[in-house]
Amino acid sequence: MLSCAASELIETDSGLSHVAVDPKSALNGARKFNPAQPWRVEDSLELYHVNAWGKGYFGINAAGHVVVRPDAQPGRDIDLYDVVEGLEARDLTTPVVVRFSDILAHRLKHLHDAFAQAIAENDYRNRYAAVFPIKVNQQRLVVEEVYRYGKEFGFGLEVGSKPELLAVMAMTENAPERLIICNGFKDDSYIEAVTLATKLGRTIIPVVENFDELGLILKHADRYQVRPRIGVRVKLFTEGSGRWRESAGEKSKFGLFITEILELFSMLKARGMLDCLQLVHCHPGSQLQDIRRVKDAINELAHVYAELKLMGAGLQYIDVGGGLGVDYDGSGTNYSSSMNYTLNEYASDVVYRVASVCNARDIPHPMIVSESGRAVAAYHSVLIFDALGSSALDKFRVTGDRAEDYGGEEELPQPVQDLFEAYRSVSERRLVE
Ligand SMILES: Cc1ncc(COP(=O)(O)O)c(C=O)c1O
């Protein structure tokens, strides 16, 4: 999307006339492309829906340049055109990825504030922590920044493999209280590393995703004389949605069926280790575009939490996984590149669902954990590349006025007349029709 905006800018800056503007602009409802009118900044904002998908982080300034606003407020604008010129002066040429770490900080604060508000509104008697799944962006700088900015909110990290765990171990040396959630396929050496991390005092929870992992956790706990914290991933009945929808729902290869969870419960009970079962988790899919999926999944997970808690498990955490979407196209709909809810609505639904199930069963509210990845990282980096050219139908200028557009003598054939009619009457809302 930015690239579209950028190509638009390139035309403006190089003084080219607006003639080469994408003919799509002609379909832009209220203000149709008209060669007689100069192109305006508002036209670009409207054509590319910058305000809708930019969520305040992106805009266009009076000079027609794309700007980045790290705290989503106008005023502190970073002009991307200036940035590229500055880079060029240092012999750094496009394509280039520019990262705005202040946006990362802002996203984390936004996440925290949304849950804080939902917690206050629902009289929720526990707190919220995000754990950033480092697989979402494994660049060292990104992970370090998320870790640093998340400190004031008590946020943690999620790992999906032993190498990721080792990276996180190096970072959390002086912060044993920061939560580390371990997902992914866990072999013997991964579990051994988790056990050693527990022995070193980290707040680390391996999430059992298939039954064999429990045996390994118990084996290494015995061997190193460690009392482990254990989480369990629930195979939801609720189908997954969004991207990687197969990773949720009954047919998913991840997670335990309810019968397996009961078996896990019995094994821990027999060993006097029910206090070790501390977390229930689900991952309802990625880029969840429909809020109903979120509600259904959290509802189901909260009931599993409630049942296990009432049976005597030492549960303290409910981990609602990732999936919080990014409205890439800014339409606010349930299309795959959009989402029909806001971050505040997401937080409110999660907290409300967990609270109401717990209140109905009269059990303590668990700490809510989420593993939002893309919703934290997506906005903060921008790929800038050159537009190498453009193509347009400027050979056939169409103003929408038949007399002006068609100078011929003969009567226009009916299909062309129909096209004219469609052209004149089309609006953005009726585009599909
Ligand atoms: C277990 C788990 N948690 C969290 C995430 C991050 O999801 P998202 O980036 O949609 O928030 C993923 C990614 O698919 C995942 O598999």
Short mmCIF file of N, CA, C and O and ligand atoms in Angstrom, two decimals, residues 131 133 135-136 158 183-184 209 233 243-244 247 254 281-283 285-288 319 321-325 370-376, ligand 1:
data_model
loop_
_atom_site.label_atom_id
_atom_site.label_comp_id
_atom_site.label_asym_id
_atom_site.label_seq_id
_atom_site.Cartn_x
_atom_site.Cartn_y
_atom_site.Cartn_z
N VAL A 131 2.93 -11.60 25.68
CA VAL A 131 4.25 -12.22 25.44
C VAL A 131 4.47 -12.17 23.93
O VAL A 131 3.65 -12.68 23.17
N PRO A 133 5.70 -13.25 20.48
CA PRO A 133 6.24 -14.46 19.87
C PRO A 133 7.41 -14.08 18.96
O PRO A 133 7.19 -13.43 17.94
N LYS A 135 9.12 -15.54 16.88
CA LYS A 135 9.15 -16.02 15.48
C LYS A 135 8.52 -15.01 14.52
O LYS A 135 8.79 -15.03 13.33
N VAL A 136 7.70 -14.11 15.05
CA VAL A 136 7.02 -13.14 14.20
C VAL A 136 8.02 -12.15 13.58
O VAL A 136 7.84 -11.69 12.46
N GLU A 158 7.53 -15.07 23.94
CA GLU A 158 7.11 -16.44 23.62
C GLU A 158 8.15 -17.04 22.69
O GLU A 158 8.62 -16.36 21.77
N ASN A 183 6.26 -22.63 23.34
CA ASN A 183 5.37 -23.39 22.47
C ASN A 183 6.22 -24.18 21.47
O ASN A 183 7.44 -24.23 21.58
N GLY A 184 5.53 -24.75 20.50
CA GLY A 184 6.25 -25.45 19.44
C GLY A 184 6.53 -26.90 19.79
O GLY A 184 6.29 -27.35 20.93
N GLU A 209 1.88 -29.58 24.02
CA GLU A 209 1.10 -29.55 22.77
C GLU A 209 0.80 -30.95 22.27
O GLU A 209 -0.08 -31.14 21.45
N ARG A 233 -1.98 -26.87 25.89
CA ARG A 233 -2.69 -26.26 24.76
C ARG A 233 -3.95 -27.06 24.47
O ARG A 233 -3.88 -28.27 24.26
N ARG A 243 -5.55 -16.69 8.81
CA ARG A 243 -4.44 -17.43 8.24
C ARG A 243 -4.07 -18.59 9.15
O ARG A 243 -4.22 -18.50 10.34
N TRP A 244 -3.53 -19.66 8.61
CA TRP A 244 -3.15 -20.84 9.36
C TRP A 244 -4.30 -21.34 10.21
O TRP A 244 -4.14 -21.71 11.35
N SER A 247 -4.29 -24.53 12.26
CA SER A 247 -3.59 -24.73 13.53
C SER A 247 -4.54 -24.62 14.73
O SER A 247 -4.13 -24.73 15.87
N PHE A 254 -1.97 -29.52 16.65
CA PHE A 254 -1.45 -29.00 17.91
C PHE A 254 -2.51 -29.09 19.01
O PHE A 254 -3.69 -28.88 18.76
N HIS A 281 -3.96 -22.80 27.37
CA HIS A 281 -3.65 -21.98 26.20
C HIS A 281 -4.44 -22.45 24.99
O HIS A 281 -4.75 -23.64 24.85
N CYS A 282 -4.77 -21.50 24.12
CA CYS A 282 -5.25 -21.87 22.79
C CYS A 282 -4.70 -20.84 21.80
O CYS A 282 -4.33 -19.73 22.19
N HIS A 283 -4.61 -21.25 20.56
CA HIS A 283 -4.22 -20.29 19.51
C HIS A 283 -5.28 -20.38 18.43
O HIS A 283 -5.28 -21.33 17.63
N GLY A 285 -5.84 -19.04 15.68
CA GLY A 285 -5.52 -18.72 14.28
C GLY A 285 -4.83 -17.37 14.22
O GLY A 285 -4.72 -16.69 15.23
N SER A 286 -4.36 -17.03 13.03
CA SER A 286 -3.66 -15.76 12.89
C SER A 286 -4.49 -14.82 12.03
O SER A 286 -5.30 -15.27 11.22
N GLN A 287 -4.29 -13.51 12.21
CA GLN A 287 -5.06 -12.51 11.44
C GLN A 287 -6.55 -12.86 11.50
O GLN A 287 -7.21 -13.08 10.49
N LEU A 288 -7.06 -12.94 12.73
CA LEU A 288 -8.49 -13.23 12.89
C LEU A 288 -9.28 -12.03 12.40
O LEU A 288 -9.16 -10.94 12.94
N ASP A 319 -3.99 -18.22 28.62
CA ASP A 319 -3.19 -17.68 27.51
C ASP A 319 -4.02 -17.81 26.22
O ASP A 319 -4.23 -18.91 25.71
N GLY A 321 -3.43 -16.88 23.22
CA GLY A 321 -2.72 -17.03 21.95
C GLY A 321 -2.62 -15.74 21.16
O GLY A 321 -2.84 -14.64 21.67
N GLY A 322 -2.30 -15.91 19.86
CA GLY A 322 -2.18 -14.73 18.99
C GLY A 322 -3.45 -14.54 18.21
O GLY A 322 -4.53 -14.99 18.63
N GLY A 323 -3.34 -13.88 17.08
CA GLY A 323 -4.49 -13.76 16.19
C GLY A 323 -5.06 -12.36 16.06
O GLY A 323 -5.81 -12.10 15.12
N LEU A 324 -4.73 -11.50 17.02
CA LEU A 324 -5.21 -10.11 16.91
C LEU A 324 -4.77 -9.56 15.55
O LEU A 324 -3.59 -9.59 15.22
N GLY A 325 -5.72 -9.09 14.78
CA GLY A 325 -5.44 -8.78 13.38
C GLY A 325 -4.84 -7.40 13.14
O GLY A 325 -4.66 -6.60 14.05
N SER A 370 -1.63 -12.80 26.33
CA SER A 370 -1.88 -12.96 24.89
C SER A 370 -0.56 -12.99 24.15
O SER A 370 0.44 -12.44 24.62
N GLU A 371 -0.56 -13.65 23.01
CA GLU A 371 0.67 -13.83 22.23
C GLU A 371 0.60 -13.05 20.93
O GLU A 371 0.92 -13.57 19.86
N SER A 372 0.15 -11.82 20.99
CA SER A 372 -0.02 -11.02 19.77
C SER A 372 1.33 -10.75 19.12
O SER A 372 2.23 -10.21 19.75
N GLY A 373 1.42 -11.10 17.86
CA GLY A 373 2.67 -10.89 17.13
C GLY A 373 2.53 -9.79 16.10
O GLY A 373 3.07 -8.69 16.26
N ARG A 374 1.74 -10.06 15.06
CA ARG A 374 1.66 -9.09 13.97
C ARG A 374 1.08 -7.75 14.45
O ARG A 374 1.48 -6.70 13.95
N ALA A 375 0.14 -7.80 15.41
CA ALA A 375 -0.48 -6.55 15.85
C ALA A 375 0.55 -5.66 16.54
O ALA A 375 0.39 -4.44 16.60
N VAL A 376 1.63 -6.26 17.05
CA VAL A 376 2.70 -5.47 17.67
C VAL A 376 3.69 -5.00 16.61
O VAL A 376 4.09 -3.84 16.57
C1 LIG B 1 1.24 -20.39 19.10
C2 LIG B 1 1.26 -19.06 18.42
N1 LIG B 1 1.18 -17.95 19.17
C3 LIG B 1 1.21 -16.71 18.60
C4 LIG B 1 1.34 -16.55 17.24
C5 LIG B 1 1.34 -15.16 16.66
O1 LIG B 1 0.15 -14.90 16.02
P1 LIG B 1 -0.23 -13.44 15.52
O2 LIG B 1 0.96 -12.88 14.83
O3 LIG B 1 -1.40 -13.68 14.62
O4 LIG B 1 -0.64 -12.62 16.71
C6 LIG B 1 1.44 -17.68 16.42
C7 LIG B 1 1.57 -17.52 14.97
O5 LIG B 1 0.94 -18.13 14.16
C8 LIG B 1 1.39 -18.97 17.03
O6 LIG B 1 1.47 -20.08 16.29
#
